[in-house]
Coordinates of C-alpha atoms in Angstrom, one line a residue:
X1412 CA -11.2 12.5 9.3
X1413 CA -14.7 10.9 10.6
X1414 CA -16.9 11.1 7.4
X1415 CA -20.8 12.0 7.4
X1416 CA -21.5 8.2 6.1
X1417 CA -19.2 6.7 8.2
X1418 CA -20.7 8.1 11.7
X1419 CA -24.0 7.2 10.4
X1420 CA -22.9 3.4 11.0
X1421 CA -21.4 3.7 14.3
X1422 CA -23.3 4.2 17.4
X1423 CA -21.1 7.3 18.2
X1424 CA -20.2 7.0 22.0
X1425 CA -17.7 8.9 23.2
X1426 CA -15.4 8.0 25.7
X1427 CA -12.6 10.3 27.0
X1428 CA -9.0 8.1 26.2
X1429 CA -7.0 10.6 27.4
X1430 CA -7.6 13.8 29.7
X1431 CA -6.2 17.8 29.3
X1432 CA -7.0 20.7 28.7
X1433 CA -6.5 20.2 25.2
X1434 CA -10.5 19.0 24.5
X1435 CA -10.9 20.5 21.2
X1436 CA -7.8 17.7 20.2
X1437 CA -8.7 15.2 22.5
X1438 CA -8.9 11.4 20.8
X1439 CA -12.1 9.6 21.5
X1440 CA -12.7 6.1 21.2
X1441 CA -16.2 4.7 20.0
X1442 CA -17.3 1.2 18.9
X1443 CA -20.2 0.6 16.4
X1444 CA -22.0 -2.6 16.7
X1445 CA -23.9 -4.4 13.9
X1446 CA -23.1 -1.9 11.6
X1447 CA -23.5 -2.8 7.3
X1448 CA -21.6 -1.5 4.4
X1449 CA -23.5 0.2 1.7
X1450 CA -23.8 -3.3 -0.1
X1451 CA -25.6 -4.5 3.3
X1452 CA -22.7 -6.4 3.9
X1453 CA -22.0 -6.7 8.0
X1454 CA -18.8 -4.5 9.4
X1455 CA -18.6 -4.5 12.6
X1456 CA -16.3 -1.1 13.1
X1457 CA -14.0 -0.1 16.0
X1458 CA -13.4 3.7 15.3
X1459 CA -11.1 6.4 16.4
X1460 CA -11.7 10.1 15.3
X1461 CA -10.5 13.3 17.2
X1462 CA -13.4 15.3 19.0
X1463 CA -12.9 18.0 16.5
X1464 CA -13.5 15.8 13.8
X1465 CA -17.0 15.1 15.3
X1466 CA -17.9 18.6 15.7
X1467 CA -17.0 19.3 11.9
X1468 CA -18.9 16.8 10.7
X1469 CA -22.0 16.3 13.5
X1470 CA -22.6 19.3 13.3
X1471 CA -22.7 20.1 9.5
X1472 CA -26.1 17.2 8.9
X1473 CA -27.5 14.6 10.9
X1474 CA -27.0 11.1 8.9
X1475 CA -29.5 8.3 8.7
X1476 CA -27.4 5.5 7.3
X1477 CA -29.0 5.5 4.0
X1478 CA -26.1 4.6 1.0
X1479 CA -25.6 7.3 -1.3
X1480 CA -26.6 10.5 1.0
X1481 CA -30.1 9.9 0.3
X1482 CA -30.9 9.7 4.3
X1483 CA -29.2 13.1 5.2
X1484 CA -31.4 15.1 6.6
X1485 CA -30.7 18.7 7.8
X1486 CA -31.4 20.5 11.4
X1487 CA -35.0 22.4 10.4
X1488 CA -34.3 25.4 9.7
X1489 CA -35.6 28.2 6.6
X1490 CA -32.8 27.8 4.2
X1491 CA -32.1 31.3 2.6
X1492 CA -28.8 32.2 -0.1
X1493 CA -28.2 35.5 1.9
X1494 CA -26.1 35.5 5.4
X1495 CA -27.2 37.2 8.3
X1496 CA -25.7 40.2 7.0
X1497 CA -27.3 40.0 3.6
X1498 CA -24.5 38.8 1.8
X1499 CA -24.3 36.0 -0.3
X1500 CA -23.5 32.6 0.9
X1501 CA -20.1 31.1 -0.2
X1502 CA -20.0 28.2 -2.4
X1503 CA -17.4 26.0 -2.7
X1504 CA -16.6 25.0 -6.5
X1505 CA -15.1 21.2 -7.1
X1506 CA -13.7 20.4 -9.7
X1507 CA -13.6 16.5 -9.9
X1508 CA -10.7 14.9 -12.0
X1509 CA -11.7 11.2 -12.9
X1510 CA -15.0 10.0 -13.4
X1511 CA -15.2 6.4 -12.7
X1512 CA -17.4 4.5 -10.1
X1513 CA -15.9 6.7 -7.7
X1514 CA -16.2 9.9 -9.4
X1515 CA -19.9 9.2 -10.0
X1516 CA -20.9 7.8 -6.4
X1517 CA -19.2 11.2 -5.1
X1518 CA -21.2 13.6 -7.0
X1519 CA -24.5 11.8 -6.2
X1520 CA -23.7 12.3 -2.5
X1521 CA -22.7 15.8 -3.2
X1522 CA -26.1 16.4 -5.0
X1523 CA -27.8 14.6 -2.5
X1524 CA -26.5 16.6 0.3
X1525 CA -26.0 20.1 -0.8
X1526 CA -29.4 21.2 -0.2
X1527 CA -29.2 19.8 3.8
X1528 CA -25.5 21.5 3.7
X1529 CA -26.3 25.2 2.3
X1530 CA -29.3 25.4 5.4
X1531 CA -27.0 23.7 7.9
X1532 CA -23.7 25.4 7.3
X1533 CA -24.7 28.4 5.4
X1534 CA -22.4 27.3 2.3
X1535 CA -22.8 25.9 -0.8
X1536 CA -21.3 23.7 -2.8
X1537 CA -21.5 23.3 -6.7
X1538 CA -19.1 21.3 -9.2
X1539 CA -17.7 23.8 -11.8
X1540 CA -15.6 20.7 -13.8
X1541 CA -15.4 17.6 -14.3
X1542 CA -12.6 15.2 -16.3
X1543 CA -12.6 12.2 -17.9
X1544 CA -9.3 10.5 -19.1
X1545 CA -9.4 12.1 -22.6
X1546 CA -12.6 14.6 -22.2
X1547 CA -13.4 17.2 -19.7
X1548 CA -16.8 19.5 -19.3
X1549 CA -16.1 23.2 -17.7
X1550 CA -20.0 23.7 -16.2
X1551 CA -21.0 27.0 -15.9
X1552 CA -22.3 28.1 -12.8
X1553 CA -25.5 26.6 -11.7
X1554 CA -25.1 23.3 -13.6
X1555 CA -24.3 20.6 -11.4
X1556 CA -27.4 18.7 -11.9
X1557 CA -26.1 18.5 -15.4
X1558 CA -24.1 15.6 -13.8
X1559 CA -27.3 13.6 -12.0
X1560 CA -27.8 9.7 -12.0
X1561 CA -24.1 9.8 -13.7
X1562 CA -24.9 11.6 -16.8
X1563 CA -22.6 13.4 -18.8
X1564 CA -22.7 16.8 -19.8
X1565 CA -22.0 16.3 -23.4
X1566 CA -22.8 19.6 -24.9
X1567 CA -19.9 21.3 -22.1
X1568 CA -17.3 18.5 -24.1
X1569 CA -13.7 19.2 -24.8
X1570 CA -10.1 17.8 -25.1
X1571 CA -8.9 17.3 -21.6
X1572 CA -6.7 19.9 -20.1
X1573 CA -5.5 19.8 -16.4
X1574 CA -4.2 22.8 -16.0
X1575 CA -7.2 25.0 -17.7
X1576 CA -9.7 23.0 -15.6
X1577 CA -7.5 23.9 -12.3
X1578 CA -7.8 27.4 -13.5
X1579 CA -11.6 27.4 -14.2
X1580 CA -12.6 26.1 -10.7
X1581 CA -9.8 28.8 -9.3
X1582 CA -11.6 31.7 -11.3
X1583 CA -15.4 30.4 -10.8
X1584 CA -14.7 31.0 -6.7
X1585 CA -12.8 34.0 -7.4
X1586 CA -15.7 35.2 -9.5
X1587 CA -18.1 34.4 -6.3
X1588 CA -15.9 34.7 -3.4
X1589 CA -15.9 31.2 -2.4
X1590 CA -13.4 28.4 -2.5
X1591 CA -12.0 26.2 -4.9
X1592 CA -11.5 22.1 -4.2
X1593 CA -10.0 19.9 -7.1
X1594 CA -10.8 16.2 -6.6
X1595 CA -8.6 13.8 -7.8
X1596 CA -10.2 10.0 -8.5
X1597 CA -7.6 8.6 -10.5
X1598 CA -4.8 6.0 -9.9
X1599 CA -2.4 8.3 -12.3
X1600 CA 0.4 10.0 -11.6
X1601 CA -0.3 12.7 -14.2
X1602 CA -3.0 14.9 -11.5
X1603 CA -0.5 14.8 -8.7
X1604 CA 2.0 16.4 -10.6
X1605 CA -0.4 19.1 -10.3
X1606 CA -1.0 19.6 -6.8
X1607 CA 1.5 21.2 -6.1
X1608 CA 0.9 24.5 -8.7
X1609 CA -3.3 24.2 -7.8
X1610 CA -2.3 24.5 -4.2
X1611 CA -0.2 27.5 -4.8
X1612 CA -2.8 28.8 -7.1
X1613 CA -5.2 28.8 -4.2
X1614 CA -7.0 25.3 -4.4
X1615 CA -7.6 22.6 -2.0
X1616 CA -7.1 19.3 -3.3
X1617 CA -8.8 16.1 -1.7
X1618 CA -8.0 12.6 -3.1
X1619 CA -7.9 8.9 -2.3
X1620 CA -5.4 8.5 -5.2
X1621 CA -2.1 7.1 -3.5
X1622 CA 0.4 8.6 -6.0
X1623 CA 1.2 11.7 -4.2
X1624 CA 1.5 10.4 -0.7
X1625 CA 4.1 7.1 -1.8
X1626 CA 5.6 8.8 -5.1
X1627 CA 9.3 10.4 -5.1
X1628 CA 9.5 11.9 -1.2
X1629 CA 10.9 15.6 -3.0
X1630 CA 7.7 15.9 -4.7
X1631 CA 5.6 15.2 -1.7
X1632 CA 7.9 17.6 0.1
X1633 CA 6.8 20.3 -2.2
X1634 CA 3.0 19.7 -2.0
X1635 CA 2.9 19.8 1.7
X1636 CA 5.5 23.3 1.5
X1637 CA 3.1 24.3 -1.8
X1638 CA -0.3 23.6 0.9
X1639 CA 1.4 25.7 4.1
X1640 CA 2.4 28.6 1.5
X1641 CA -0.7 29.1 -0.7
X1642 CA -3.2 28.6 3.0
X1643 CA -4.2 25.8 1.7
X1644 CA -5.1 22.0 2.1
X1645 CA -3.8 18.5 1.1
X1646 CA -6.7 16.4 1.8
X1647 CA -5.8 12.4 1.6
X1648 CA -7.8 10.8 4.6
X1649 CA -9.1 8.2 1.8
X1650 CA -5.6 7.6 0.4
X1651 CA -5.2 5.0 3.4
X1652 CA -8.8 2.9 4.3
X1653 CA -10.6 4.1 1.8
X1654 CA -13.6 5.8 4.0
X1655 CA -12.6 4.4 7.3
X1656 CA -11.1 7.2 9.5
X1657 CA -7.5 6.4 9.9
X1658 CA -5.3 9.8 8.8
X1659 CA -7.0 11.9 10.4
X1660 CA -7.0 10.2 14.0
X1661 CA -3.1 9.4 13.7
X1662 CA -2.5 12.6 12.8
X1663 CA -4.6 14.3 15.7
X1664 CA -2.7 11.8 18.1
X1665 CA 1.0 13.3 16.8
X1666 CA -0.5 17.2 16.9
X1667 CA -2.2 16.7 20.3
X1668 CA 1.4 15.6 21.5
X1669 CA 0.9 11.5 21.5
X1670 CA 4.3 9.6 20.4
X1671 CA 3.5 6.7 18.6
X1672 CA 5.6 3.5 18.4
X1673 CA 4.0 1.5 15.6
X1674 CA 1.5 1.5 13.4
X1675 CA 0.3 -1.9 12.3
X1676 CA -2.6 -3.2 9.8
X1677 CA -4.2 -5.2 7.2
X1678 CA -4.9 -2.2 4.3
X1679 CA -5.7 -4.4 1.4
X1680 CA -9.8 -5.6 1.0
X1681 CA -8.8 -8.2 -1.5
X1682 CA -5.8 -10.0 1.0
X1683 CA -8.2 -9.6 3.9
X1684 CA -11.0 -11.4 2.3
X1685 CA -8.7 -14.4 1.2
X1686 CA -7.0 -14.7 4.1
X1687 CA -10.1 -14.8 6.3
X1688 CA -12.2 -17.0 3.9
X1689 CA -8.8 -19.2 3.0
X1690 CA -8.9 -22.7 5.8
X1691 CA -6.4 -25.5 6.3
X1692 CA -7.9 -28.0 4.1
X1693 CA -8.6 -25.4 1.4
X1694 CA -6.4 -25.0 -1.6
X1695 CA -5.0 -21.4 -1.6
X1696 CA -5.5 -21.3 -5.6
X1697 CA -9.0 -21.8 -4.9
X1698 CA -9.6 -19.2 -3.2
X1699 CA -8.0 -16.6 -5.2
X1700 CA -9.9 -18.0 -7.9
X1701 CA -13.1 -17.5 -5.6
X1702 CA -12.1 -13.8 -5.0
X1703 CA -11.2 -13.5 -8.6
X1704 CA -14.6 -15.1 -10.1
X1705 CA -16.2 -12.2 -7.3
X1706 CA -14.7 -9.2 -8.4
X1707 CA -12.3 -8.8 -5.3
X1708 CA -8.7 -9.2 -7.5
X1709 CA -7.5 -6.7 -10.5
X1710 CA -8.0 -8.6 -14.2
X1711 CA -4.1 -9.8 -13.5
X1712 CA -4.5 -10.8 -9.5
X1713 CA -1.0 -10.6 -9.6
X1714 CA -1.6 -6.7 -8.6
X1715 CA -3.4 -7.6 -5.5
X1716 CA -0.9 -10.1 -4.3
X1717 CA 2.3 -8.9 -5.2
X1718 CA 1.6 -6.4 -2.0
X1719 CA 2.4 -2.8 -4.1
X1720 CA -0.7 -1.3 -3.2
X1721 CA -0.4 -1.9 0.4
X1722 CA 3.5 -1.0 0.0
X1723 CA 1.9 2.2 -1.3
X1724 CA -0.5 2.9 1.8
X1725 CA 2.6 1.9 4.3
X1726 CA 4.5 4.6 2.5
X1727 CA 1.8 7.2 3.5
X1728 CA 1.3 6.2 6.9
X1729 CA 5.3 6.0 7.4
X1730 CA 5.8 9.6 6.1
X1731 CA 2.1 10.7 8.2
X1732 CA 4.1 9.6 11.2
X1733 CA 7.5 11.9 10.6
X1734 CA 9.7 9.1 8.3
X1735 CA 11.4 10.0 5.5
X1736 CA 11.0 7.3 3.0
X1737 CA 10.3 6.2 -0.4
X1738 CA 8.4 3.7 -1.2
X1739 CA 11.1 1.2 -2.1
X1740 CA 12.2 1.3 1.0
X1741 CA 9.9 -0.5 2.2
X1742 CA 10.6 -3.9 1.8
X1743 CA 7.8 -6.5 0.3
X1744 CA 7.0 -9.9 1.0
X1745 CA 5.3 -11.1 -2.2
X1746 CA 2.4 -13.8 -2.5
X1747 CA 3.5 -14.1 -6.3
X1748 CA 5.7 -17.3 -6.6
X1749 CA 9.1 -16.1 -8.2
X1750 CA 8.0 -17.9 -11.5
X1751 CA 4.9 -16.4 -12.0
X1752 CA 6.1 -12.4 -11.6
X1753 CA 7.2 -12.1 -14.9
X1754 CA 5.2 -14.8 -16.4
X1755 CA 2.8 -14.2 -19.3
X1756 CA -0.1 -16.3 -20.3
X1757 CA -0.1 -18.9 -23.3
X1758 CA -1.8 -17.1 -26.0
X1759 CA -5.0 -16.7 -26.1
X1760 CA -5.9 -18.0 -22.8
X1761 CA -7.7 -15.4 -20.0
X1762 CA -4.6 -14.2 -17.6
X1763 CA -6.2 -14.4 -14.5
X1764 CA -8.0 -18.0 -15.3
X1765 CA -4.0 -19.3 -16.4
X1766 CA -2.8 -17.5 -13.7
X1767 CA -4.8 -19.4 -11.0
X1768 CA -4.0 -22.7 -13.0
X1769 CA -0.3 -21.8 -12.6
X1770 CA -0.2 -20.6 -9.1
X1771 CA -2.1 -24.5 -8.0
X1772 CA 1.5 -25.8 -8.7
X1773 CA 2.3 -24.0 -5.2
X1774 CA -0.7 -25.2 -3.1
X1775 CA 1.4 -27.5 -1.3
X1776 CA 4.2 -24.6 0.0
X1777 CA 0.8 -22.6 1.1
X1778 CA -1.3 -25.7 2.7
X1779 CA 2.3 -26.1 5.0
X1780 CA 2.2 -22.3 6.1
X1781 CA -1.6 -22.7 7.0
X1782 CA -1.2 -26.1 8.8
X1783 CA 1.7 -24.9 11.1
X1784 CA -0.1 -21.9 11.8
X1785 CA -3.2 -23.6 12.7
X1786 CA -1.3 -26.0 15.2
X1787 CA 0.4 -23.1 16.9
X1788 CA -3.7 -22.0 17.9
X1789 CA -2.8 -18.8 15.0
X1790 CA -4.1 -17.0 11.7
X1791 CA -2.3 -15.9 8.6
X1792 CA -2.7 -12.2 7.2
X1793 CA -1.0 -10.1 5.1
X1794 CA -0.2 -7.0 6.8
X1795 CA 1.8 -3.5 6.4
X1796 CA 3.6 -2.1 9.4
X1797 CA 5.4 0.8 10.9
X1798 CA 7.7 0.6 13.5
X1799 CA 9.1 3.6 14.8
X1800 CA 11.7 2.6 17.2
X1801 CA 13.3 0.8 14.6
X1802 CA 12.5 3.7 11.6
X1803 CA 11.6 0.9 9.1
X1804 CA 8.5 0.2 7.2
X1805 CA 7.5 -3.7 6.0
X1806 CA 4.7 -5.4 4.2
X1807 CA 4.8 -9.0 4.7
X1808 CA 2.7 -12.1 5.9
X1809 CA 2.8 -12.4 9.5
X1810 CA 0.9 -15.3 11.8
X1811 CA -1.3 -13.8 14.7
X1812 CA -2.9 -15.5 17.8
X1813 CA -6.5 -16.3 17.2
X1814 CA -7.1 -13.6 19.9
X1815 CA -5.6 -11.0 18.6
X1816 CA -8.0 -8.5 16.5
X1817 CA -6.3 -9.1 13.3
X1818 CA -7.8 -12.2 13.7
X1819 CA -11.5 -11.3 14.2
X1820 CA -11.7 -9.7 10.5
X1821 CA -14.2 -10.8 8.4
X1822 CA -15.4 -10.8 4.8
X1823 CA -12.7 -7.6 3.2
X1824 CA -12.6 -5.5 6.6
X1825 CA -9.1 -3.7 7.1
X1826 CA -7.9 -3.1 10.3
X1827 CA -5.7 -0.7 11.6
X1828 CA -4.1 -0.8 15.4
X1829 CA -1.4 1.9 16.2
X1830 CA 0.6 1.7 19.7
X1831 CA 1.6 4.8 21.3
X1832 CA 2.9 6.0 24.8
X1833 CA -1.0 7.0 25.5
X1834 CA -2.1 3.8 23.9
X1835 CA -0.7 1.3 25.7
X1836 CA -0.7 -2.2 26.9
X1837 CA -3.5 -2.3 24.4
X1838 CA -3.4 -0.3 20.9
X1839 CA -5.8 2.2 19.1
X1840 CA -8.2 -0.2 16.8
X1841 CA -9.7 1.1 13.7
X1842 CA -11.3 -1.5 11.6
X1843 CA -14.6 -1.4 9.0
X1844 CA -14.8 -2.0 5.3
X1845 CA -12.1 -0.1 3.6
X1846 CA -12.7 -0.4 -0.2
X1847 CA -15.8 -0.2 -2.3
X1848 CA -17.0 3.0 -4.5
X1849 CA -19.3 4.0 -1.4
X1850 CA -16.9 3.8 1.7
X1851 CA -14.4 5.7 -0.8
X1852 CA -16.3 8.6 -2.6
X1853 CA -17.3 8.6 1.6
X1854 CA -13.7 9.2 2.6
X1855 CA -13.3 12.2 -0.1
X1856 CA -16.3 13.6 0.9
X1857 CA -15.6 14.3 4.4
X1858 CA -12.8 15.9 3.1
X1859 CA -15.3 18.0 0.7
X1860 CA -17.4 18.8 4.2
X1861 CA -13.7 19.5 5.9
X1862 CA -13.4 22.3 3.4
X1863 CA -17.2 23.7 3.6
X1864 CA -17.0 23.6 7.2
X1865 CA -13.7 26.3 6.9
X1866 CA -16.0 28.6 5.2
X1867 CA -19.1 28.9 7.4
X1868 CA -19.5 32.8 8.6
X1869 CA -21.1 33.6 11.9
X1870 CA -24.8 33.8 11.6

């Protein structure tokens, strides 16, 4: 699903890939040039997003490209908390689980927009709860400012409990009418094994956590079943790309009838910037260290090049495209030299600093790859893909021709290209900057905007 912050970077263009009568599904194509992440950082961006995607969110705000919602600006027209008919206007009430750099940059968008939103749509939207690890704060109802510039609502403090917060949200939009939407920001597995009862209960639930979408397949099998029973929605368009539209599109492609072959791309921010800052004649220890000293790799980098996260991604993308999998079967090609994996640092030495030390010993194996690469006019990149005719999934490094658009990444874009009978000689290309606290709490907020905009009321 396009987000609001997304389309405010891309000089939105349509162009008709495909003709029917089917306009409403129809996937558009649209290129943004010069286009900066929220850090000012450059990303040039080849989008997709379905033409219904547009309309949901173009016509909800008009964005200016200021990070952070702070640029949203609203169609003029008198805002007023009655409907046409005098009633009141429905809200939808989030509950947020995890409160983290994402958690945070999401409700400052939220509180940013809501104001634009409520006159635009003719909804409001208000967070009822939020959750930290060990704490949560149940809000009562008018308090979400209570949560501005990241504060925490301290006085609202108690021992976290999942399952009363799920139920708070579900009875503060029962108590006004509206809709309830629980969040999830974490990396645990502990919320996911939730979905599935706050979807029956009557809750969306919108995440860029991956847990759900790669973890056991009969679990995911009952949230989607628990989300067609209970009329509601499993939203996970940040689970793969962070805020760059990627779900959504494939998924409009398969409903509007497309068949696709293969669905190819480089998902990880922290591979894509070593491999496109990583030269022959440059020591591949070195630049892990480089991405490590920046921020790029986890505390053990190890996490980042063993390939699980974009084994996880894979895994979501496989089952978005009809495959029943798990995750381990889809083979990986780890970057981790077989010593290393189960390695641990001397004592009292940093892990990622001895790491780097230890993985120098394997320069030479690396420098080889690079070199013959670079004499067959190619690039190295670390890549997932899913290949339909074949019913397999893969994460591996694989060498591209310096033409191909794999190969005109830069900095930690991620790339997507899918190949399908309607796509074809040349694939559908998606590719911006997937990761980053903005271009993620992005990504979930489209899906907050996704759920708004199935509440608006004729006015």
């Amino acid at each position: 699903m396009a987000t609001p912050m997304l389309l405010s970077r891309l000089s939105v263009q349509p162009r008709p890939a495909i003709s029917g009568s089917w306009a409403a599904a129809a996937v558009h194509q649209t290129r943004g040039i010069g286009s900066n992440d929220s850090n000012g950082r450059a990303g040039a961006a080849t989008a997709a997003t379905a033409v219904s995607a547009l309309v949901a969110a173009g016509n909800c705000l008009r964005p200016t490209g200021a990070a952070r919602g702070a640029g949203w600006k609203s169609r003029a027209r008198p805002s007023t908390r009655l409907s046409a008919v005098g009633e009141p206007r429905p809200t939808l009430h989030v509950g947020l689980v995890g409160y983290g750099l994402v958690g945070q940059e999401l409700v400052a968008q939220i509180l940013a927009a809501a104001p634009g939103l409520e006159s635009d749509m003719g909804v409001s939207v208000e967070i009822s709860a939020v959750a930290r690890s060990r704490v949560m704060a149940l809000l009562p109802k008018g308090s979400s400012q209570l949560l501005a510039g990241g504060a925490w609502p301290e006085s609202q403090e108690e021992t976290a409990d999942l399952e009363k917060l799920g139920k708070h949200v579900v009875d503060a939009a029962t108590s006004t009418g509206g809709r309830a939407l629980i969040v999830d920001n974490t990396a645990s597995d502990a919320p996911a094994e939730l979905y599935e009862a706050w979807l029956s209960a009557g809750a969306d639930v919108a995440t860029p956590n991956k847990r759900a979408g790669s973890g056991p397949y009969d679990r995911y099998e009952r949230i989607m079943a628990a989300s067609r029973k209970g009329g509601t929605r499993f939203l996970y368009e940040a689970t793969v790309g962070a805020g760059l539209p990627v779900l959504g599109p494939l998924k409009a492609l398969l409903q509007a009838g497309d068949e696709v072959d293969s669905v190819e791309g480089i998902f990880s921010g922290t591979l894509s910037y070593i491999f496109n800052t990583w030269k022959p004649g440059v020591k591949f220890s070195e630049v892990v260290r480089e991405a490590k000293d920046k921020g790029f790799t986890e505390p053990d980098p190890r996490d980042d090049l063993g390939g699980t996260d974009v084994q996880r991604k894979v895994t979501i993308l496989a089952r978005e495209c009809g495959m029943k999998l798990e995750m381990e079967d889809v083979p990986v090609k780890s970057l981790v030299p077989a010593k290393l994996q189960n390695w641990e640092p001397p004592a009292g030495q940093n892990l990622g600093e001895a790491f780097v030390e230890g993985l120098a010993e394997y320069d030479n194996e690396m420098d080889a790859l690079i070199e013959d690469a670079e004499k067959a006019g190619e690039v190295l990149r670390f890549v997932g893909a899913v290949d339909m005719k074949s019913g397999k999934a893969s994460v591996k490094l694989g060498r591209y021709p310096k033409d191909h658009p794999f190969a005109s990444t830069q900095f930690a874009d991620n790339i997507v290209a899918v190949s399908s009978k309607w796509y074809t000689p040349r694939p559908l290309v998606i590719q911006g900057p997937g990761a980053g606290a903005s271009v993620t709490a992005a990504g979930v907020f489209g899906n907050v905007l996704e759920a708004m905009n199935g509440m608006r009321r004729p006015s």
